[in-house]
Amino acid sequence: MPVDLMPNRYRPGEADIDPRDAELITRRDAVLGSSYRLQYRKPVHFVRGEGMWLYDPDGRAYLDFYNNVPSLGHCHPEVNAAMAAQAGLISANTRYLEPHLVDYAERLVATFPQELDRVVFTCTGSESNDLALRIAKLASGNDGVIVSSYAYHGTSASVAAVSPNLGAAVQLSPSVRLVSLPGPEGVPASQAADFFEAQVRAAITDLDRRGIGVAALLIDSIFSSDGVWVDPPGFIAGGVAAVRDAGGLFIADEVQPGFGRTGAHLWGFERHGITPDLATLGKPMGNGFPIGAVVGRHAPMDRFGRTARYSNTFAGNTVGIATADAVLTILQRDRIPQNALAMGERLDAGLVALAGRRQGLRAWRHAGLFFGIDIGLDGMAPAERRAMALNTVNALRDDGVLISTTGANEDTLKVRPPLVCEASHVDRFLQALGDALETAAP
């Protein structure tokens, strides 16, 4: 039996569907490729968004506690105004002189450690990771890539081949090696660093024995697809050092943890006290506008630039740059990372209180406003925990609150609201989660 690659999805016959939506589903299935799937047992249909809220055709509001792409909330007026103003002037590419491109590049690079002093713009996080791997392979002269055991790094052919999260049907590259994380393996915090380093060193040894060598350790510093394993800070240090000793680069995938998501820092890797060789950006950079980047050290970026040509018509275009510039301005001016930190602490405290009143919260982990909340009751089998988590997500959806699941068993709630989240939104989520847990056990 094939593995269900998206457990939290619509399946015909599982829910009563409004005739209007049923007709749209029929038309959708008749024209879209079968790789598309609709989220939730009863699909959601939205016609507009504003801040933390999404609205269906009947005007019902849904609290968005899932979408990290609109990092400043849906349809932020300043971001939209910057986008529209530039679109009304010119949309040009990076082969023309354009001061706003350089202004933004300088501002962006200034938010990173000084060792990272070059940036190349892309359209998406997938493209950023694809480009970073090209740079790492050229700079190292090797092909091997080490990733976490349930990682997701994008959809292009090369990054899908290093994304075990996509399922067995998507074959991994023969040059990729998977490493387990200490958290899911139950390794105590005091041994986490040694465990991770041993995993990485074993992967390097195998790559070297096969004549492949290591080009990069590519990790999402919050390990979001693995179930949000954030602690202890710094546990990746020995693994990073081992890769560098073997001639490889450390690539920090900041598509999800970046731009203030973790609260205390603008970039997720900063929690670990380690500066990467390359950092990849996407999603929240343009609050939903398709723009990404690779920020890196001069040496590997320069070596790549001397021997390979990289540009595309849309990456770094003037409309995307204007949009991203507005996002960065608002992040810094309105102290958005500090708000993420405060709201994350409020949510954490609320979960402590909720766990004292409701069964089903096994554990949770977070950095800023990115939470992984493990669902299940004592003695439950993995399949039962997964079912309970999915029941919880869909009960929340019916109550007008949006989240999803993550982790190898999909029994962890993935909670990552827009960073403009306020106390009232946190409290509404906690109330809805408590209600959902009452009915979620299978």
Short mmCIF file of C-alpha atoms in Angstrom, two decimals:
data_model
loop_
_atom_site.label_atom_id
_atom_site.label_comp_id
_atom_site.label_asym_id
_atom_site.label_seq_id
_atom_site.Cartn_x
_atom_site.Cartn_y
_atom_site.Cartn_z
CA MET A 1 0.00 0.00 0.00
CA PRO A 2 1.47 3.42 -0.93
CA VAL A 3 2.37 5.80 1.89
CA ASP A 4 -0.01 8.73 2.37
CA LEU A 5 2.24 11.71 1.71
CA MET A 6 -0.26 14.20 3.14
CA PRO A 7 -2.33 12.67 5.96
CA ASN A 8 -4.12 15.95 6.69
CA ARG A 9 -5.96 16.22 3.40
CA TYR A 10 -9.35 16.08 1.76
CA ARG A 11 -10.65 12.68 0.70
CA PRO A 12 -13.97 12.47 -1.14
CA GLY A 13 -16.78 11.26 1.07
CA GLU A 14 -15.15 12.05 4.44
CA ALA A 15 -16.97 15.35 4.99
CA ASP A 16 -20.10 17.14 3.87
CA ILE A 17 -19.09 19.67 1.24
CA ASP A 18 -21.03 22.79 0.30
CA PRO A 19 -22.39 22.40 -3.30
CA ARG A 20 -20.46 25.51 -4.34
CA ASP A 21 -17.19 24.02 -3.12
CA ALA A 22 -18.03 20.55 -4.45
CA GLU A 23 -18.41 22.00 -7.94
CA LEU A 24 -15.08 23.80 -7.63
CA ILE A 25 -13.37 20.59 -6.47
CA THR A 26 -14.76 18.76 -9.50
CA ARG A 27 -13.47 21.43 -11.87
CA ARG A 28 -10.12 21.49 -10.07
CA ASP A 29 -9.70 17.71 -10.34
CA ALA A 30 -10.51 17.86 -14.05
CA VAL A 31 -7.72 20.29 -14.90
CA LEU A 32 -4.97 20.26 -12.22
CA GLY A 33 -2.26 17.63 -11.95
CA SER A 34 -2.92 14.87 -9.43
CA SER A 35 0.10 15.93 -7.33
CA TYR A 36 -2.08 18.73 -5.94
CA ARG A 37 -3.91 18.04 -2.68
CA LEU A 38 -6.38 20.05 -0.63
CA GLN A 39 -5.59 20.56 3.04
CA TYR A 40 -7.98 19.44 5.82
CA ARG A 41 -10.72 16.83 5.68
CA LYS A 42 -13.12 19.59 4.75
CA PRO A 43 -11.26 21.96 2.41
CA VAL A 44 -11.09 25.66 3.19
CA HIS A 45 -12.03 28.29 0.63
CA PHE A 46 -10.74 31.82 1.17
CA VAL A 47 -11.40 35.00 -0.78
CA ARG A 48 -9.37 37.54 1.19
CA GLY A 49 -6.93 37.93 4.06
CA GLU A 50 -6.08 40.67 6.53
CA GLY A 51 -3.44 40.46 9.24
CA MET A 52 -3.93 37.24 11.21
CA TRP A 53 -7.24 36.41 9.54
CA LEU A 54 -8.47 34.64 6.42
CA TYR A 55 -12.08 34.99 5.24
CA ASP A 56 -14.27 32.52 3.37
CA PRO A 57 -16.92 33.51 0.75
CA ASP A 58 -19.55 33.80 3.49
CA GLY A 59 -17.42 36.20 5.54
CA ARG A 60 -16.43 33.72 8.24
CA ALA A 61 -13.04 34.58 9.76
CA TYR A 62 -10.35 31.94 10.36
CA LEU A 63 -7.40 32.61 12.65
CA ASP A 64 -4.21 31.74 10.77
CA PHE A 65 -1.78 30.02 13.12
CA TYR A 66 0.00 28.11 10.38
CA ASN A 67 1.22 30.28 7.51
CA ASN A 68 4.73 31.61 8.03
CA VAL A 69 4.93 32.91 4.45
CA PRO A 70 3.03 36.16 5.22
CA SER A 71 5.41 36.84 8.10
CA LEU A 72 3.90 40.30 8.65
CA GLY A 73 0.34 39.08 8.23
CA HIS A 74 -1.85 38.79 5.17
CA CYS A 75 -2.00 41.76 2.81
CA HIS A 76 0.15 44.10 4.91
CA PRO A 77 -0.76 47.57 3.58
CA GLU A 78 2.78 49.00 3.60
CA VAL A 79 4.21 45.96 1.85
CA ASN A 80 1.46 45.98 -0.74
CA ALA A 81 1.93 49.71 -1.32
CA ALA A 82 5.67 49.27 -1.92
CA MET A 83 5.00 46.40 -4.32
CA ALA A 84 2.37 48.33 -6.26
CA ALA A 85 4.41 51.53 -6.43
CA GLN A 86 7.42 49.75 -7.94
CA ALA A 87 5.22 47.75 -10.32
CA GLY A 88 3.87 51.08 -11.56
CA LEU A 89 7.39 52.28 -12.39
CA ILE A 90 9.42 49.39 -13.82
CA SER A 91 10.09 45.69 -13.27
CA ALA A 92 13.66 45.12 -14.39
CA ASN A 93 16.34 42.50 -13.81
CA THR A 94 19.74 42.51 -12.12
CA ARG A 95 21.68 43.07 -15.35
CA TYR A 96 20.71 46.72 -15.33
CA LEU A 97 22.06 49.29 -12.88
CA GLU A 98 19.46 49.88 -10.20
CA PRO A 99 20.28 51.55 -6.86
CA HIS A 100 17.43 50.00 -4.86
CA LEU A 101 18.89 46.54 -5.50
CA VAL A 102 22.23 47.59 -4.01
CA ASP A 103 20.59 49.49 -1.14
CA TYR A 104 18.59 46.45 -0.10
CA ALA A 105 21.51 44.06 -0.56
CA GLU A 106 23.60 46.22 1.78
CA ARG A 107 20.80 46.35 4.36
CA LEU A 108 20.19 42.60 4.20
CA VAL A 109 23.86 41.60 4.46
CA ALA A 110 24.27 43.98 7.43
CA THR A 111 21.84 41.81 9.44
CA PHE A 112 24.22 38.82 9.17
CA PRO A 113 27.56 38.15 10.87
CA GLN A 114 30.28 40.13 9.09
CA GLU A 115 31.79 36.97 7.58
CA LEU A 116 28.71 36.67 5.35
CA ASP A 117 29.23 39.59 3.01
CA ARG A 118 27.79 38.57 -0.39
CA VAL A 119 24.23 37.91 -1.57
CA VAL A 120 22.70 36.40 -4.70
CA PHE A 121 18.94 36.75 -5.18
CA THR A 122 16.57 33.96 -6.19
CA CYS A 123 12.82 33.52 -6.57
CA THR A 124 12.11 30.79 -4.02
CA GLY A 125 13.58 28.89 -1.10
CA SER A 126 13.92 25.81 -3.30
CA GLU A 127 15.99 27.79 -5.76
CA SER A 128 18.09 29.19 -2.91
CA ASN A 129 18.92 25.71 -1.64
CA ASP A 130 19.58 24.49 -5.17
CA LEU A 131 22.04 27.33 -5.76
CA ALA A 132 23.70 26.86 -2.35
CA LEU A 133 24.34 23.20 -3.14
CA ARG A 134 25.89 24.15 -6.49
CA ILE A 135 28.20 26.61 -4.72
CA ALA A 136 29.15 24.08 -2.03
CA LYS A 137 29.91 21.32 -4.52
CA LEU A 138 32.08 23.61 -6.61
CA ALA A 139 33.91 25.11 -3.61
CA SER A 140 34.55 21.72 -1.96
CA GLY A 141 35.15 19.62 -5.04
CA ASN A 142 32.88 16.99 -3.48
CA ASP A 143 29.30 15.82 -4.03
CA GLY A 144 28.11 14.43 -0.69
CA VAL A 145 25.29 16.17 1.21
CA ILE A 146 24.31 15.43 4.81
CA VAL A 147 20.75 16.21 5.93
CA SER A 148 18.50 15.30 8.85
CA SER A 149 16.43 12.14 8.59
CA TYR A 150 13.08 13.78 7.77
CA ALA A 151 14.32 17.00 6.18
CA TYR A 152 12.55 19.04 3.54
CA HIS A 153 14.58 21.51 1.49
CA GLY A 154 12.48 22.18 -1.60
CA THR A 155 10.98 20.99 -4.86
CA SER A 156 13.61 21.28 -7.60
CA ALA A 157 15.20 18.02 -8.74
CA SER A 158 18.43 18.55 -6.81
CA VAL A 159 16.86 19.59 -3.50
CA ALA A 160 14.06 17.03 -3.72
CA ALA A 161 16.89 14.49 -3.91
CA VAL A 162 18.07 15.65 -0.45
CA SER A 163 14.55 15.86 1.05
CA PRO A 164 13.55 12.54 2.68
CA ASN A 165 10.33 14.21 3.84
CA LEU A 166 8.93 13.89 0.30
CA GLY A 167 8.50 10.13 0.66
CA ALA A 168 9.95 6.94 -0.74
CA ALA A 169 8.66 7.60 -4.27
CA VAL A 170 11.08 10.55 -4.53
CA GLN A 171 14.46 8.85 -4.69
CA LEU A 172 17.29 10.34 -2.70
CA SER A 173 20.59 11.05 -4.37
CA PRO A 174 23.23 8.33 -3.92
CA SER A 175 25.40 11.15 -2.56
CA VAL A 176 23.05 12.07 0.29
CA ARG A 177 23.41 10.75 3.83
CA LEU A 178 20.76 11.03 6.55
CA VAL A 179 21.56 11.72 10.20
CA SER A 180 19.27 11.19 13.16
CA LEU A 181 18.56 13.98 15.61
CA PRO A 182 19.13 13.53 19.35
CA GLY A 183 15.63 14.69 20.31
CA PRO A 184 13.57 12.13 18.37
CA GLU A 185 16.04 9.42 19.40
CA GLY A 186 15.50 10.22 23.08
CA VAL A 187 19.09 11.28 23.68
CA PRO A 188 19.38 13.51 26.78
CA ALA A 189 20.45 17.10 26.32
CA SER A 190 23.81 16.49 27.98
CA GLN A 191 24.70 13.98 25.24
CA ALA A 192 22.99 15.68 22.29
CA ALA A 193 26.09 17.38 20.85
CA ASP A 194 28.20 14.21 20.98
CA PHE A 195 25.39 12.16 19.45
CA PHE A 196 24.91 14.56 16.55
CA GLU A 197 28.64 14.87 15.89
CA ALA A 198 29.00 11.06 15.85
CA GLN A 199 26.17 10.80 13.32
CA VAL A 200 27.79 13.38 11.05
CA ARG A 201 31.27 11.84 11.33
CA ALA A 202 29.88 8.41 10.42
CA ALA A 203 28.23 9.95 7.34
CA ILE A 204 31.49 11.64 6.33
CA THR A 205 33.42 8.39 6.73
CA ASP A 206 30.98 6.56 4.49
CA LEU A 207 31.05 9.30 1.85
CA ASP A 208 34.86 9.32 1.85
CA ARG A 209 35.10 5.52 1.58
CA ARG A 210 32.92 5.63 -1.50
CA GLY A 211 34.99 8.36 -3.13
CA ILE A 212 32.18 10.92 -2.89
CA GLY A 213 33.41 13.26 -0.17
CA VAL A 214 31.28 15.79 1.69
CA ALA A 215 30.21 19.03 0.04
CA ALA A 216 27.76 20.27 2.65
CA LEU A 217 25.85 19.80 5.84
CA LEU A 218 22.46 21.29 4.93
CA ILE A 219 20.12 21.82 7.86
CA ASP A 220 17.06 23.84 8.76
CA SER A 221 18.24 25.19 12.10
CA ILE A 222 14.84 24.61 13.72
CA PHE A 223 14.43 21.15 12.13
CA SER A 224 10.82 21.98 11.34
CA SER A 225 9.98 18.95 9.20
CA ASP A 226 11.57 16.60 11.74
CA GLY A 227 9.12 17.84 14.38
CA VAL A 228 10.66 21.16 15.56
CA TRP A 229 13.73 20.06 17.53
CA VAL A 230 15.38 23.24 18.74
CA ASP A 231 17.34 22.35 21.85
CA PRO A 232 19.87 22.36 23.33
CA PRO A 233 21.24 25.42 21.52
CA GLY A 234 24.61 24.67 19.96
CA PHE A 235 24.18 20.89 19.70
CA ILE A 236 25.05 21.06 15.99
CA ALA A 237 28.51 22.60 16.60
CA GLY A 238 30.58 19.41 16.52
CA GLY A 239 28.85 18.20 13.37
CA VAL A 240 29.51 21.51 11.64
CA ALA A 241 33.20 21.40 12.65
CA ALA A 242 33.52 17.84 11.35
CA VAL A 243 32.12 18.81 7.96
CA ARG A 244 34.43 21.78 7.67
CA ASP A 245 37.42 19.64 8.65
CA ALA A 246 36.47 17.30 5.79
CA GLY A 247 36.37 20.19 3.31
CA GLY A 248 32.62 20.72 3.23
CA LEU A 249 30.44 23.78 3.89
CA PHE A 250 27.70 24.41 6.42
CA ILE A 251 24.48 25.61 4.75
CA ALA A 252 21.83 27.05 7.08
CA ASP A 253 18.37 26.73 5.54
CA GLU A 254 16.67 29.86 6.93
CA VAL A 255 13.53 29.64 4.79
CA GLN A 256 11.38 28.81 7.82
CA PRO A 257 13.34 29.95 10.93
CA GLY A 258 14.65 33.17 9.39
CA PHE A 259 13.45 36.79 9.50
CA GLY A 260 12.79 36.84 13.24
CA ARG A 261 10.71 33.68 13.57
CA THR A 262 12.79 32.41 16.52
CA GLY A 263 12.37 35.68 18.41
CA ALA A 264 15.70 36.23 20.11
CA HIS A 265 17.55 36.47 16.80
CA LEU A 266 16.79 37.47 13.24
CA TRP A 267 18.32 34.22 11.93
CA GLY A 268 17.73 30.73 13.27
CA PHE A 269 21.39 29.69 13.13
CA GLU A 270 22.22 32.41 15.64
CA ARG A 271 20.53 30.35 18.39
CA HIS A 272 23.33 27.82 17.94
CA GLY A 273 26.11 30.40 18.08
CA ILE A 274 27.53 29.24 14.76
CA THR A 275 28.06 31.23 11.57
CA PRO A 276 27.29 29.23 8.42
CA ASP A 277 29.19 29.38 5.16
CA LEU A 278 25.95 29.94 3.25
CA ALA A 279 22.45 30.87 4.41
CA THR A 280 19.39 30.34 2.23
CA LEU A 281 16.31 32.57 2.40
CA GLY A 282 12.82 32.43 0.94
CA LYS A 283 9.12 32.56 1.87
CA PRO A 284 8.84 35.33 4.52
CA MET A 285 11.36 37.58 2.75
CA GLY A 286 8.66 39.19 0.60
CA ASN A 287 5.65 38.46 2.84
CA GLY A 288 4.40 36.12 0.13
CA PHE A 289 5.95 37.75 -2.93
CA PRO A 290 8.26 35.19 -4.58
CA ILE A 291 11.75 36.29 -3.62
CA GLY A 292 14.64 34.47 -1.93
CA ALA A 293 18.40 34.72 -1.58
CA VAL A 294 21.67 33.01 -0.76
CA VAL A 295 23.86 35.01 1.62
CA GLY A 296 27.37 33.71 2.01
CA ARG A 297 31.06 34.10 2.62
CA HIS A 298 33.05 35.85 -0.04
CA ALA A 299 35.41 32.98 -0.91
CA PRO A 300 32.94 30.27 -2.04
CA MET A 301 30.62 32.83 -3.64
CA ASP A 302 33.52 34.36 -5.58
CA ARG A 303 34.83 30.99 -6.72
CA PHE A 304 31.40 30.05 -8.01
CA GLY A 305 30.98 33.41 -9.74
CA ARG A 306 34.30 33.07 -11.57
CA THR A 307 33.47 29.69 -13.02
CA ALA A 308 29.69 29.58 -13.42
CA ARG A 309 27.12 32.08 -14.60
CA TYR A 310 24.01 32.52 -12.50
CA SER A 311 21.13 34.89 -13.01
CA ASN A 312 17.52 34.62 -13.98
CA THR A 313 15.12 37.21 -15.22
CA PHE A 314 12.90 37.35 -12.17
CA ALA A 315 15.37 36.82 -9.31
CA GLY A 316 16.20 40.16 -7.73
CA ASN A 317 13.77 42.05 -9.97
CA THR A 318 12.89 45.57 -8.87
CA VAL A 319 9.36 44.73 -7.69
CA GLY A 320 10.61 41.89 -5.48
CA ILE A 321 13.40 44.05 -4.07
CA ALA A 322 11.00 46.88 -3.21
CA THR A 323 8.70 44.41 -1.50
CA ALA A 324 11.49 42.74 0.47
CA ASP A 325 12.88 46.13 1.47
CA ALA A 326 9.51 47.11 2.94
CA VAL A 327 9.36 43.83 4.87
CA LEU A 328 12.82 44.36 6.38
CA THR A 329 11.98 47.96 7.29
CA ILE A 330 8.84 46.89 9.16
CA LEU A 331 10.59 43.97 10.87
CA GLN A 332 13.23 46.31 12.29
CA ARG A 333 11.07 49.38 12.94
CA ASP A 334 8.22 47.56 14.67
CA ARG A 335 10.48 45.17 16.63
CA ILE A 336 8.75 42.16 15.12
CA PRO A 337 11.28 39.57 16.38
CA GLN A 338 10.83 40.88 19.92
CA ASN A 339 7.08 40.46 19.54
CA ALA A 340 7.62 36.89 18.33
CA LEU A 341 9.67 36.19 21.44
CA ALA A 342 7.02 37.65 23.77
CA MET A 343 4.11 35.88 22.09
CA GLY A 344 6.06 32.62 22.06
CA GLU A 345 6.55 32.89 25.81
CA ARG A 346 2.84 33.60 26.26
CA LEU A 347 1.90 30.57 24.19
CA ASP A 348 4.38 28.39 26.09
CA ALA A 349 2.92 29.47 29.44
CA GLY A 350 -0.58 28.86 28.10
CA LEU A 351 0.35 25.31 27.07
CA VAL A 352 1.67 24.63 30.57
CA ALA A 353 -1.68 25.69 32.00
CA LEU A 354 -3.64 23.78 29.36
CA ALA A 355 -1.68 20.59 29.99
CA GLY A 356 -2.83 20.74 33.60
CA ARG A 357 -6.48 20.75 32.51
CA ARG A 358 -6.53 18.58 29.37
CA GLN A 359 -5.04 15.27 28.40
CA GLY A 360 -3.26 14.83 25.10
CA LEU A 361 -0.35 17.28 25.24
CA ARG A 362 2.64 14.94 25.55
CA ALA A 363 5.36 17.56 25.09
CA TRP A 364 6.19 20.65 23.09
CA ARG A 365 9.20 22.55 21.85
CA HIS A 366 9.59 26.04 20.49
CA ALA A 367 11.82 28.92 19.57
CA GLY A 368 9.98 32.21 19.36
CA LEU A 369 6.79 31.66 17.36
CA PHE A 370 7.57 28.24 15.94
CA PHE A 371 6.09 25.40 18.00
CA GLY A 372 6.03 21.64 17.70
CA ILE A 373 3.37 20.20 20.02
CA ASP A 374 3.36 16.40 20.44
CA ILE A 375 -0.13 14.89 20.69
CA GLY A 376 -1.17 11.58 22.28
CA LEU A 377 -2.19 9.74 25.42
CA ASP A 378 -0.13 7.34 27.54
CA GLY A 379 0.08 3.91 25.96
CA MET A 380 -1.05 5.02 22.52
CA ALA A 381 0.50 3.35 19.48
CA PRO A 382 2.07 5.65 16.85
CA ALA A 383 -0.93 5.26 14.53
CA GLU A 384 -3.28 6.26 17.33
CA ARG A 385 -1.18 9.34 18.14
CA ARG A 386 -1.22 10.31 14.48
CA ALA A 387 -5.00 9.91 14.35
CA MET A 388 -5.41 12.05 17.47
CA ALA A 389 -3.18 14.78 16.05
CA LEU A 390 -5.13 14.82 12.79
CA ASN A 391 -8.43 14.90 14.69
CA THR A 392 -7.12 17.86 16.68
CA VAL A 393 -6.08 19.77 13.56
CA ASN A 394 -9.43 19.23 11.88
CA ALA A 395 -11.41 20.11 15.01
CA LEU A 396 -9.44 23.36 15.11
CA ARG A 397 -10.21 23.96 11.44
CA ASP A 398 -13.93 23.50 12.13
CA ASP A 399 -13.60 26.00 14.97
CA GLY A 400 -11.97 28.53 12.66
CA VAL A 401 -8.29 28.08 13.61
CA LEU A 402 -5.67 26.85 11.12
CA ILE A 403 -2.60 24.72 11.91
CA SER A 404 -1.18 21.44 10.56
CA THR A 405 1.09 18.53 11.54
CA THR A 406 4.77 17.68 11.17
CA GLY A 407 7.30 15.02 12.14
CA ALA A 408 7.98 11.53 10.84
CA ASN A 409 4.79 10.19 12.45
CA GLU A 410 2.74 13.34 11.78
CA ASP A 411 1.69 13.39 15.45
CA THR A 412 3.21 16.80 16.15
CA LEU A 413 1.19 19.97 15.66
CA LYS A 414 3.06 22.55 13.58
CA VAL A 415 2.23 26.01 14.91
CA ARG A 416 3.85 29.01 13.21
CA PRO A 417 1.55 32.04 13.02
CA PRO A 418 2.41 35.31 11.30
CA LEU A 419 4.81 37.29 13.47
CA VAL A 420 2.30 40.12 14.03
CA CYS A 421 0.43 37.76 16.38
CA GLU A 422 -1.02 39.47 19.45
CA ALA A 423 -2.02 38.27 22.93
CA SER A 424 -5.69 37.94 21.97
CA HIS A 425 -4.73 35.65 19.07
CA VAL A 426 -2.64 33.43 21.35
CA ASP A 427 -5.48 33.19 23.83
CA ARG A 428 -7.97 32.33 21.08
CA PHE A 429 -5.70 29.54 19.84
CA LEU A 430 -5.27 28.10 23.33
CA GLN A 431 -9.03 28.13 23.93
CA ALA A 432 -9.65 26.39 20.59
CA LEU A 433 -6.89 23.84 21.21
CA GLY A 434 -8.35 22.97 24.60
CA ASP A 435 -11.77 22.43 23.03
CA ALA A 436 -10.29 20.32 20.22
CA LEU A 437 -8.42 18.03 22.60
CA GLU A 438 -11.66 17.14 24.37
CA THR A 439 -12.98 15.36 21.28
CA ALA A 440 -9.78 14.38 19.46
CA ALA A 441 -8.92 11.01 21.02
CA PRO A 442 -9.80 8.17 18.61
#
